Amino acid sequence: MRSDAAKKGVERAPHRSLLRAVGISSEEMKKPFVGVVNSFTEVVPGHIQLNDIADAVKAGVRSEGGIPFEVNTIAVCDGIAMNHPGMKYSLPSRELIADSVEIVARAHAFDALVFVANCDKVVPGMLMAAVRLNLPAVYVSGGPMLAGSLCRDNVTSKVDLNSVFEAVGRVTTGQMTEAELAQLEEIACPGCGSCAGMFTANTMNCLAEALGMGLPGNGTIPAIDARRRQLARKAGQQVMRLLAQDICPRDVVKSDSLYNAFVVDMALGGSTNSVLHLMAIAHEAGVDFPLTMVNEIGAKTPHLCRLSPAGEYRIEDLDRAGGITGVMSELKSLLNLETRTVSGGTLAETIADGRVNDRDVIRSMDTAYSASGGLAVLFGNLAPDGAVVKRAAVAAEMMAHQGPARVFDSEEAVTDAIMKKEIKPGEVLVVRYEGPRGGPGMREMLTPTSLLSGMGMDKEVALITDGRFSGATRGAAIGHVSPEAASRGPIAALKDGDIIKIDIPHYRLDVELSEAEITERLARLGEFEPKIKTGYLRYYAEKVGSAGTGAVFVS
């Protein structure tokens, strides 16, 4: 056992003495040590139930003869961190999470790991750690939040966190009263779990299944459902079987399984952040997965599900309709079915019982919302290394658009202009110096996009940025523009009035400037001056690479 390095032999008597201090008996010293990596925190609604999930995991490990040790990582709630300096720390937390798992797992010589997490950067951080460490491992999420129910004028509708963000825009334009906003605020997030729509956390929890790192049900069983605890206990049992067979994450996460994850992502219309995170997971797994492949997958993958923010359905509806196994059963002809999963067999075996129970929620390939997938990567003279858009959430009239640029050098500046109603229909808002290095931290722009949607301008105005967008964003919101402004990408050369051309069907993002003009403008810029010069963000800005390759640390 790997744990023998910390517990076997006469020279390990001091180590065993310390282990006895935490309650380990002589008999238990002979058993495998399993780290249960829990991101529980009392400030994140997606995490407040994770101690219960971890307890179920530990029961499963013990039932199969293992000794579980619960350890912890940090977690950030992107919703609470949104639109203030706290959001600068969200994406950087992903690298800290992966690093901290590596440290605690190696330092204590665990034989296997079960990852217990939820929320936007914690899920990919855990999965990055899993493939980096390559110990037998299973990932289990805390599950999605139920949608809230709003009853007005005898009509009941589902609402979620995004409903509140967009409502702020409606209050600003007088379409909603502050009293109505206060009522919505109280019921939109009714309890524990990751926010109820197909936002980043739920996208990644669903894709953990498609990758093969999560058991069936991982992405969609609601947080409050008893099946969630049953799944957690099964995850604890299953990691012991993987340990016995020495099946490790790099046996599961390969080029073919990453391909499967993108296929499912396209069918779901998942968050744009999934591209960033799957590329980072590929990097950790040592898999070369070019960004251009994403469009190749999207071109032949139909968009089967329209969940919030693109539609009215939530994750609880997707679960009822058949979950991710149901979606994958519909996509069989597009998937690499011989890939291995943590269930112990092939993907074909894992989804053999998958079925679709509601064709309104999970459409067939013949009745899909569109023949192509929900995400697109755009290239052009404004984004030579790519930019990402959630095509599924873009209005038809904005799929191809051109207009004059309104350039802002921070999220605060564009938000202020929107709140003051200074934005004109047809404009293309440009928010730069918000990339991984320039932000630093590549903030999400849910506040400005939600304000535009709430004001009814999401069908008239586009927004592009070298920062990111929340999975809850809808409208012509194009993020991850690479290279970023801080690295002297073409976005740094833009001026007010430059004509920007967006052509999502043809995967293009261009500005009506010659290469010579762009080069000349960039040459006139001074050297980029970092906004933050102390602490972790200073270190992050020095080490982080391009969003086009996952915003991972580079040497």
Coordinates of C-alpha atoms in Angstrom, one line a residue:
M1 CA 0.0 0.0 0.0
R2 CA 1.1 3.6 -0.7
S3 CA 0.3 4.4 2.9
D4 CA 3.0 1.9 4.1
A5 CA 5.4 4.8 3.5
A6 CA 3.9 6.4 6.7
K7 CA 3.0 3.4 8.8
K8 CA 5.1 0.2 8.1
G9 CA 8.4 -0.8 9.6
V10 CA 10.2 -0.2 12.8
E11 CA 11.4 3.2 11.7
R12 CA 7.8 4.3 11.4
A13 CA 7.0 3.8 15.1
P14 CA 6.8 7.6 15.6
H15 CA 4.4 7.9 12.7
R16 CA 2.2 5.1 14.1
S17 CA 2.2 6.8 17.4
L18 CA 0.8 10.0 15.8
L19 CA -1.8 7.9 14.0
R20 CA -2.8 6.3 17.3
A21 CA -3.4 9.8 18.6
V22 CA -6.2 10.3 16.1
G23 CA -7.7 7.0 17.0
I24 CA -6.2 4.4 14.6
S25 CA -5.8 0.9 16.1
S26 CA -3.2 -1.7 15.3
E27 CA -5.7 -3.6 13.2
E28 CA -6.6 -0.5 11.2
M29 CA -3.0 0.2 10.5
K30 CA -3.1 -2.8 8.1
K31 CA -5.9 -1.3 6.1
P32 CA -5.8 1.2 3.2
F33 CA -5.9 4.9 4.1
V34 CA -8.4 6.9 2.0
G35 CA -8.5 10.7 2.0
V36 CA -12.0 12.2 1.8
V37 CA -11.3 15.6 0.5
N38 CA -14.1 17.9 1.6
S39 CA -14.6 21.6 0.6
F40 CA -17.2 22.2 3.3
T41 CA -17.7 25.8 4.4
E42 CA -20.5 27.6 6.1
V43 CA -20.5 30.6 3.8
V44 CA -21.2 28.8 0.5
P45 CA -24.8 27.5 0.0
G46 CA -23.5 24.8 -2.3
H47 CA -21.3 23.4 0.5
I48 CA -23.3 23.7 3.7
Q49 CA -24.5 20.1 3.3
L50 CA -21.1 18.6 2.4
N51 CA -20.3 17.3 5.9
D52 CA -23.3 14.9 5.5
I53 CA -22.1 13.9 2.1
A54 CA -18.6 13.2 3.5
D55 CA -20.1 11.2 6.4
A56 CA -21.8 9.0 3.8
V57 CA -18.6 8.6 1.8
K58 CA -16.7 7.6 5.0
A59 CA -19.4 5.0 5.8
G60 CA -19.0 3.5 2.3
V61 CA -15.2 3.4 2.7
R62 CA -15.4 1.6 6.0
S63 CA -17.9 -0.9 4.7
E64 CA -15.4 -2.0 2.1
G65 CA -12.5 -2.3 4.6
G66 CA -10.8 1.1 4.2
I67 CA -9.9 3.7 6.8
P68 CA -11.2 7.2 5.8
F69 CA -9.6 10.4 6.8
E70 CA -11.5 13.6 6.1
V71 CA -9.4 16.6 5.1
N72 CA -10.4 20.0 3.7
T73 CA -9.8 22.6 1.0
I74 CA -11.0 26.1 0.5
A75 CA -14.1 27.2 -1.5
V76 CA -15.4 30.4 -3.0
C77 CA -19.0 31.2 -3.8
D78 CA -18.9 33.1 -7.1
G79 CA -22.3 34.6 -6.5
I80 CA -21.2 36.2 -3.2
A81 CA -17.9 37.2 -4.7
M82 CA -19.5 38.7 -7.8
N83 CA -18.9 42.4 -8.9
H84 CA -16.4 43.4 -6.2
P85 CA -12.7 42.7 -5.6
G86 CA -13.5 39.2 -4.2
M87 CA -14.2 37.9 -7.7
K88 CA -10.5 38.4 -8.5
Y89 CA -9.9 35.4 -6.2
S90 CA -12.4 33.0 -7.7
L91 CA -10.4 31.5 -10.6
P92 CA -7.1 31.7 -8.7
S93 CA -8.7 29.5 -6.0
R94 CA -8.8 26.7 -8.5
E95 CA -5.0 26.4 -8.6
L96 CA -4.8 26.7 -4.8
I97 CA -7.4 23.9 -4.4
A98 CA -5.5 21.6 -6.7
D99 CA -2.2 22.4 -5.0
S100 CA -3.6 22.0 -1.5
V101 CA -5.0 18.5 -2.3
E102 CA -1.6 17.5 -3.7
I103 CA 0.1 18.6 -0.6
V104 CA -2.2 16.9 1.9
A105 CA -2.5 13.7 -0.1
R106 CA 1.2 13.3 -0.6
A107 CA 2.2 14.4 2.8
H108 CA 0.0 11.8 4.5
A109 CA 0.5 9.0 1.9
F110 CA -3.1 8.2 1.1
D111 CA -3.8 5.1 -0.9
A112 CA -6.9 6.5 -2.6
L113 CA -9.1 9.7 -2.6
V114 CA -12.8 10.6 -2.7
F115 CA -13.4 14.2 -3.7
V116 CA -16.5 15.9 -2.1
A117 CA -17.2 19.3 -3.6
N118 CA -19.6 21.7 -5.3
C119 CA -19.4 25.1 -7.0
D120 CA -17.6 26.7 -9.8
K121 CA -13.8 26.5 -9.2
V122 CA -13.8 23.7 -6.6
V123 CA -15.0 21.0 -9.0
P124 CA -12.3 21.6 -11.6
G125 CA -9.7 22.1 -8.9
M126 CA -10.5 18.7 -7.4
L127 CA -10.5 17.0 -10.8
M128 CA -7.2 18.7 -11.7
A129 CA -5.8 17.3 -8.5
A130 CA -7.2 13.9 -9.2
V131 CA -5.4 13.5 -12.5
R132 CA -2.2 15.2 -11.2
L133 CA -1.9 12.8 -8.2
N134 CA -3.2 9.8 -10.2
L135 CA -4.4 7.8 -7.1
P136 CA -7.5 5.7 -7.3
A137 CA -10.3 8.3 -7.0
V138 CA -14.0 9.1 -7.3
Y139 CA -15.6 12.5 -7.4
V140 CA -19.0 13.1 -5.8
S141 CA -20.7 16.4 -5.7
G142 CA -23.1 17.9 -3.1
G143 CA -25.8 18.2 -5.7
P144 CA -27.8 21.0 -7.2
M145 CA -30.1 23.4 -5.4
L146 CA -33.8 23.2 -6.1
A147 CA -35.3 26.2 -7.9
G148 CA -37.4 28.7 -6.0
S149 CA -41.1 29.1 -6.7
L150 CA -42.6 32.5 -7.3
C151 CA -46.4 33.0 -7.4
R152 CA -47.8 36.2 -8.8
D153 CA -51.3 36.8 -10.2
N154 CA -52.2 33.1 -9.7
V155 CA -49.2 32.0 -11.9
T156 CA -46.4 30.0 -10.4
S157 CA -43.0 30.1 -12.0
K158 CA -39.5 28.8 -11.2
V159 CA -36.8 31.2 -10.3
D160 CA -33.1 31.0 -9.4
L161 CA -30.1 33.2 -8.6
N162 CA -29.9 34.5 -12.1
S163 CA -33.5 35.7 -11.8
V164 CA -32.4 38.0 -9.0
F165 CA -29.4 39.4 -11.0
E166 CA -31.6 40.1 -14.0
A167 CA -34.3 41.6 -11.7
V168 CA -31.8 44.3 -10.7
G169 CA -31.8 45.5 -14.3
R170 CA -35.6 45.6 -14.4
V171 CA -35.7 47.7 -11.2
T172 CA -33.2 50.1 -12.8
T173 CA -35.5 50.6 -15.8
G174 CA -38.7 50.8 -13.7
Q175 CA -40.1 47.4 -14.9
M176 CA -40.1 46.0 -11.3
T177 CA -40.4 47.6 -7.9
E178 CA -37.9 47.3 -5.2
A179 CA -40.5 45.5 -3.1
E180 CA -41.0 42.9 -5.8
L181 CA -37.2 42.5 -6.0
A182 CA -37.1 41.9 -2.2
Q183 CA -39.7 39.2 -2.5
L184 CA -37.7 37.5 -5.2
E185 CA -34.5 37.8 -3.3
E186 CA -36.1 35.9 -0.4
I187 CA -37.3 32.8 -2.4
A188 CA -34.9 32.4 -5.3
C189 CA -32.3 30.3 -3.4
P190 CA -34.5 28.0 -1.2
G191 CA -31.7 25.9 0.3
C192 CA -28.4 24.1 0.0
G193 CA -26.8 23.0 -3.3
S194 CA -25.2 24.5 -6.3
C195 CA -27.3 27.1 -8.0
A196 CA -30.3 25.5 -9.8
G197 CA -29.5 26.3 -13.5
M198 CA -27.0 25.0 -16.0
F199 CA -24.4 27.3 -14.6
T200 CA -20.7 26.5 -14.1
A201 CA -21.0 24.4 -11.0
N202 CA -23.7 22.2 -12.4
T203 CA -22.1 22.1 -15.8
M204 CA -18.9 20.7 -14.2
N205 CA -20.7 18.3 -12.0
C206 CA -22.5 16.9 -15.0
L207 CA -19.3 16.7 -17.0
A208 CA -17.6 14.8 -14.2
E209 CA -20.0 12.0 -15.2
A210 CA -19.3 12.4 -18.9
L211 CA -15.5 12.3 -18.2
G212 CA -16.0 9.1 -16.2
M213 CA -14.9 10.5 -12.9
G214 CA -18.4 10.7 -11.3
L215 CA -20.9 7.9 -10.7
P216 CA -24.3 8.1 -12.5
G217 CA -26.5 10.7 -10.9
N218 CA -23.5 12.8 -9.8
G219 CA -24.5 15.8 -11.8
T220 CA -28.3 16.0 -11.3
I221 CA -29.6 14.4 -8.1
P222 CA -30.8 17.3 -5.9
A223 CA -28.8 18.2 -2.8
I224 CA -31.7 17.5 -0.5
D225 CA -32.6 14.2 -2.1
A226 CA -31.9 11.0 -0.1
R227 CA -30.4 9.5 -3.3
R228 CA -27.6 12.0 -2.9
R229 CA -26.4 10.4 0.3
Q230 CA -26.8 6.9 -1.2
L231 CA -24.6 8.0 -4.1
A232 CA -22.0 9.3 -1.7
R233 CA -21.9 6.0 0.2
K234 CA -21.6 4.2 -3.1
A235 CA -18.7 6.5 -4.1
G236 CA -16.9 5.5 -0.9
Q237 CA -17.5 1.8 -1.6
Q238 CA -16.4 2.2 -5.3
V239 CA -13.1 3.8 -4.5
M240 CA -12.1 0.7 -2.6
R241 CA -12.9 -1.4 -5.6
L242 CA -10.8 0.9 -7.8
L243 CA -8.0 0.6 -5.4
A244 CA -8.1 -3.1 -5.5
Q245 CA -7.9 -3.0 -9.3
D246 CA -5.4 -0.1 -9.3
I247 CA -7.6 1.9 -11.6
C248 CA -6.5 5.5 -11.5
P249 CA -7.7 8.8 -13.0
R250 CA -5.3 8.8 -15.9
D251 CA -6.8 5.5 -16.9
V252 CA -10.1 7.4 -17.1
V253 CA -9.3 10.9 -18.2
K254 CA -7.9 10.6 -21.7
S255 CA -8.4 12.3 -25.0
D256 CA -11.4 10.2 -25.8
S257 CA -13.1 10.9 -22.5
L258 CA -12.4 14.6 -22.8
Y259 CA -14.0 14.4 -26.2
N260 CA -17.1 12.8 -24.6
A261 CA -17.2 15.6 -22.0
F262 CA -17.3 18.2 -24.7
V263 CA -20.0 16.3 -26.6
V264 CA -22.2 16.3 -23.5
D265 CA -21.3 19.9 -22.8
M266 CA -22.5 20.9 -26.3
A267 CA -25.7 19.0 -25.9
L268 CA -26.5 20.6 -22.5
G269 CA -25.5 24.1 -23.6
G270 CA -23.2 24.3 -20.6
S271 CA -21.2 27.2 -19.1
T272 CA -18.5 28.9 -21.2
N273 CA -16.2 28.3 -18.2
S274 CA -16.3 24.5 -18.9
V275 CA -13.9 25.2 -21.9
L276 CA -11.4 26.8 -19.5
H277 CA -11.7 24.0 -16.9
L278 CA -11.7 21.0 -19.3
M279 CA -8.6 22.5 -21.0
A280 CA -6.9 22.8 -17.5
I281 CA -7.9 19.2 -16.7
A282 CA -6.4 18.1 -20.0
H283 CA -3.2 19.9 -19.2
E284 CA -2.9 18.1 -15.8
A285 CA -3.6 14.8 -17.5
G286 CA -0.9 15.4 -20.1
V287 CA -3.5 15.3 -22.9
D288 CA -3.0 17.6 -25.9
F289 CA -6.5 18.8 -26.7
P290 CA -6.5 21.8 -29.2
L291 CA -9.1 24.5 -28.7
T292 CA -10.1 24.1 -32.4
M293 CA -11.4 20.6 -31.6
V294 CA -14.2 22.2 -29.6
N295 CA -15.8 23.7 -32.7
E296 CA -15.4 20.4 -34.6
I297 CA -17.3 18.7 -31.8
G298 CA -19.9 21.4 -31.6
A299 CA -20.6 21.3 -35.4
K300 CA -21.8 17.7 -35.2
T301 CA -23.4 17.7 -31.7
P302 CA -27.0 18.7 -31.5
H303 CA -28.3 21.0 -28.7
L304 CA -30.7 18.8 -26.7
C305 CA -31.4 20.6 -23.5
R306 CA -32.4 24.2 -22.9
L307 CA -31.9 24.9 -19.2
S308 CA -31.7 28.2 -17.3
P309 CA -30.3 30.7 -18.3
A310 CA -31.1 29.7 -21.9
G311 CA -34.6 28.2 -20.9
E312 CA -37.0 27.6 -18.1
Y313 CA -35.9 24.1 -17.0
R314 CA -33.6 23.6 -14.1
I315 CA -31.3 20.8 -13.0
E316 CA -34.0 19.1 -11.0
D317 CA -36.0 18.8 -14.3
L318 CA -33.0 17.3 -16.0
D319 CA -32.7 14.7 -13.2
R320 CA -36.4 13.8 -13.5
A321 CA -36.0 13.5 -17.3
G322 CA -33.2 10.9 -17.1
G323 CA -30.1 12.8 -16.0
I324 CA -26.7 12.7 -17.7
T325 CA -27.0 8.9 -18.4
G326 CA -30.3 9.8 -20.3
V327 CA -28.5 12.5 -22.3
M328 CA -25.6 10.2 -23.1
S329 CA -27.9 7.4 -24.1
E330 CA -29.3 9.8 -26.7
L331 CA -25.8 10.7 -27.9
K332 CA -24.4 7.2 -28.1
S333 CA -23.6 7.5 -31.8
L334 CA -21.3 10.5 -31.1
L335 CA -19.5 9.1 -28.0
N336 CA -16.4 7.0 -27.5
L337 CA -18.2 4.2 -25.7
E338 CA -15.1 2.1 -24.8
T339 CA -13.7 4.7 -22.4
R340 CA -13.3 3.6 -18.8
T341 CA -15.3 5.1 -16.0
V342 CA -15.0 5.0 -12.2
S343 CA -18.1 2.8 -12.2
G344 CA -15.6 0.0 -13.1
G345 CA -16.6 -0.7 -16.7
T346 CA -16.8 1.1 -20.0
L347 CA -18.9 4.1 -20.7
A348 CA -21.3 1.8 -22.7
E349 CA -21.8 -0.3 -19.6
T350 CA -22.2 2.7 -17.4
I351 CA -25.0 4.2 -19.4
A352 CA -26.6 0.9 -20.5
D353 CA -29.7 1.6 -18.3
G354 CA -29.9 5.3 -19.3
R355 CA -33.3 6.4 -20.7
V356 CA -35.1 9.6 -21.4
N357 CA -38.3 10.1 -19.4
D358 CA -39.3 13.6 -20.7
R359 CA -38.7 14.6 -24.3
D360 CA -39.5 18.2 -23.5
V361 CA -36.4 18.4 -21.2
I362 CA -34.1 16.1 -23.2
R363 CA -34.9 16.2 -26.8
S364 CA -34.0 13.6 -29.3
M365 CA -31.3 14.2 -31.9
D366 CA -34.0 14.5 -34.5
T367 CA -35.9 17.2 -32.6
A368 CA -32.9 19.1 -31.1
Y369 CA -33.1 22.8 -30.5
S370 CA -30.3 23.1 -33.1
A371 CA -28.1 20.8 -35.1
S372 CA -25.0 22.3 -33.5
G373 CA -23.9 22.5 -29.9
G374 CA -24.5 25.2 -27.2
L375 CA -20.9 26.5 -27.2
A376 CA -18.7 28.1 -29.8
V377 CA -15.0 29.2 -29.9
L378 CA -14.5 32.3 -32.1
F379 CA -11.3 33.2 -33.8
G380 CA -10.2 36.2 -35.8
N381 CA -8.0 39.3 -35.7
L382 CA -9.5 40.3 -32.4
A383 CA -9.0 36.8 -30.9
P384 CA -6.2 35.0 -32.6
D385 CA -6.0 32.4 -29.8
G386 CA -9.8 32.1 -29.4
A387 CA -12.8 33.5 -27.5
V388 CA -15.8 31.6 -26.1
V389 CA -19.5 32.2 -26.3
K390 CA -22.5 30.3 -25.0
R391 CA -24.3 30.1 -28.4
A392 CA -27.3 28.5 -26.8
A393 CA -28.1 31.6 -24.8
V394 CA -27.7 34.1 -27.7
A395 CA -30.8 35.6 -29.3
A396 CA -31.1 34.7 -33.0
E397 CA -30.8 38.4 -34.1
M398 CA -27.4 38.6 -32.3
M399 CA -25.8 35.6 -33.8
A400 CA -24.3 37.8 -36.5
H401 CA -23.8 41.4 -35.4
Q402 CA -21.5 44.4 -36.1
G403 CA -21.3 47.7 -34.3
P404 CA -19.1 50.4 -32.9
A405 CA -16.9 49.5 -29.9
R406 CA -17.4 51.2 -26.5
V407 CA -14.2 50.4 -24.6
F408 CA -13.9 50.0 -20.8
D409 CA -10.8 49.1 -18.9
S410 CA -12.7 47.4 -15.9
E411 CA -15.9 45.8 -15.0
E412 CA -16.7 48.6 -12.6
A413 CA -16.6 51.1 -15.5
V414 CA -18.9 49.2 -17.8
T415 CA -21.3 48.5 -14.9
D416 CA -21.5 52.2 -14.0
A417 CA -22.2 53.1 -17.7
I418 CA -25.0 50.5 -17.9
M419 CA -26.6 51.7 -14.6
K420 CA -26.5 55.3 -15.8
K421 CA -28.3 54.2 -19.1
E422 CA -25.4 55.4 -21.2
I423 CA -25.3 52.4 -23.5
K424 CA -26.8 52.7 -27.0
P425 CA -28.5 49.9 -29.0
G426 CA -26.1 48.3 -31.5
E427 CA -22.9 49.0 -29.6
V428 CA -20.3 46.3 -28.7
L429 CA -19.1 46.8 -25.2
V430 CA -15.5 45.9 -24.7
V431 CA -14.2 45.1 -21.2
R432 CA -10.5 44.6 -21.1
Y433 CA -7.6 44.2 -18.6
E434 CA -9.8 41.7 -16.8
G435 CA -8.0 38.6 -18.1
P436 CA -6.1 36.0 -16.0
R437 CA -3.0 38.3 -15.7
G438 CA -4.6 41.7 -16.2
G439 CA -7.4 41.4 -13.7
P440 CA -5.7 39.6 -12.1
G441 CA -7.9 36.6 -11.8
M442 CA -10.2 36.8 -14.8
R443 CA -13.4 38.0 -13.1
E444 CA -16.9 36.9 -14.2
M445 CA -19.1 39.6 -15.7
L446 CA -22.5 38.4 -14.5
T447 CA -23.6 41.8 -13.2
P448 CA -23.2 43.8 -16.5
T449 CA -24.7 41.0 -18.6
S450 CA -27.6 40.5 -16.2
L451 CA -28.3 44.2 -16.1
L452 CA -28.4 44.3 -19.9
S453 CA -30.8 41.3 -20.0
G454 CA -33.0 42.8 -17.3
M455 CA -33.2 46.0 -19.2
G456 CA -34.1 44.1 -22.4
M457 CA -30.9 45.1 -24.2
D458 CA -29.4 41.6 -24.5
K459 CA -30.9 41.5 -28.0
E460 CA -29.4 44.8 -29.0
V461 CA -26.0 45.0 -27.3
A462 CA -23.0 42.6 -27.4
L463 CA -20.3 42.4 -24.7
I464 CA -16.8 41.0 -25.3
T465 CA -14.0 40.7 -22.7
D466 CA -10.7 39.0 -21.9
G467 CA -12.4 38.2 -18.6
R468 CA -15.0 35.5 -18.0
F469 CA -18.8 35.2 -17.8
S470 CA -20.8 33.3 -15.3
G471 CA -22.6 30.2 -16.4
A472 CA -25.7 32.1 -15.7
T473 CA -25.0 34.7 -18.3
R474 CA -27.1 35.0 -21.4
G475 CA -27.0 37.2 -24.4
A476 CA -24.2 38.0 -26.9
A477 CA -21.5 37.7 -24.3
I478 CA -18.1 36.7 -25.6
G479 CA -15.4 36.0 -23.1
H480 CA -11.9 34.5 -22.7
V481 CA -10.6 36.8 -25.6
S482 CA -7.0 35.6 -26.1
P483 CA -4.4 36.9 -26.0
E484 CA -5.6 39.2 -23.2
A485 CA -5.0 42.9 -23.1
A486 CA -2.3 42.6 -20.4
S487 CA -0.3 40.4 -22.7
R488 CA -0.8 42.9 -25.6
G489 CA -3.4 41.0 -27.4
P490 CA -5.3 42.9 -30.1
I491 CA -8.1 43.8 -27.6
A492 CA -5.7 46.2 -26.1
A493 CA -5.5 48.2 -29.3
L494 CA -9.3 48.9 -29.6
K495 CA -10.7 52.4 -29.4
D496 CA -14.2 53.7 -29.1
G497 CA -15.9 53.6 -32.5
D498 CA -13.9 50.8 -34.0
I499 CA -16.3 48.5 -35.9
I500 CA -16.4 45.0 -34.4
K501 CA -17.8 42.1 -36.4
I502 CA -19.3 39.1 -34.6
D503 CA -20.2 36.0 -36.6
I504 CA -21.0 33.1 -34.3
P505 CA -22.2 30.7 -37.1
H506 CA -18.9 31.0 -38.8
Y507 CA -16.8 31.2 -35.5
R508 CA -15.4 34.7 -36.2
L509 CA -14.6 37.7 -34.1
D510 CA -12.9 40.5 -35.9
V511 CA -12.3 44.3 -35.8
E512 CA -12.2 46.4 -39.0
L513 CA -8.6 47.3 -38.6
S514 CA -5.6 46.2 -40.7
E515 CA -2.9 44.1 -39.0
A516 CA -0.5 47.1 -39.6
E517 CA -2.9 49.4 -37.7
I518 CA -3.3 46.9 -34.8
T519 CA 0.5 46.5 -34.6
E520 CA 1.1 50.2 -34.6
R521 CA -1.4 50.9 -31.9
L522 CA 0.0 48.2 -29.7
A523 CA 3.5 49.5 -30.2
R524 CA 2.4 52.9 -28.8
L525 CA 1.1 51.3 -25.5
G526 CA 3.2 51.6 -22.4
E527 CA 4.4 48.5 -20.5
F528 CA 1.5 46.8 -18.7
E529 CA 1.5 47.8 -15.0
P530 CA 0.0 45.1 -12.7
K531 CA -3.0 46.3 -10.6
I532 CA -2.0 44.2 -7.6
K533 CA 1.6 44.0 -6.3
T534 CA 1.3 42.0 -3.1
G535 CA -0.1 38.7 -1.9
Y536 CA -1.4 35.7 -3.7
L537 CA -2.8 37.6 -6.7
R538 CA 0.7 39.1 -7.4
Y539 CA 2.1 35.5 -7.5
Y540 CA -0.9 34.3 -9.6
A541 CA -0.4 37.1 -12.2
E542 CA 3.2 36.3 -12.5
K543 CA 2.6 32.5 -13.1
V544 CA -0.7 32.3 -15.0
G545 CA -0.9 31.6 -18.7
S546 CA -3.5 32.3 -21.4
A547 CA -7.2 31.5 -21.1
G548 CA -6.7 29.8 -24.5
T549 CA -4.8 27.0 -22.7
G550 CA -6.9 26.9 -19.6
A551 CA -5.4 29.7 -17.5
V552 CA -3.0 27.2 -15.9
F553 CA 0.3 28.1 -14.3
V554 CA 3.2 28.2 -16.7
S555 CA 6.9 27.9 -16.0

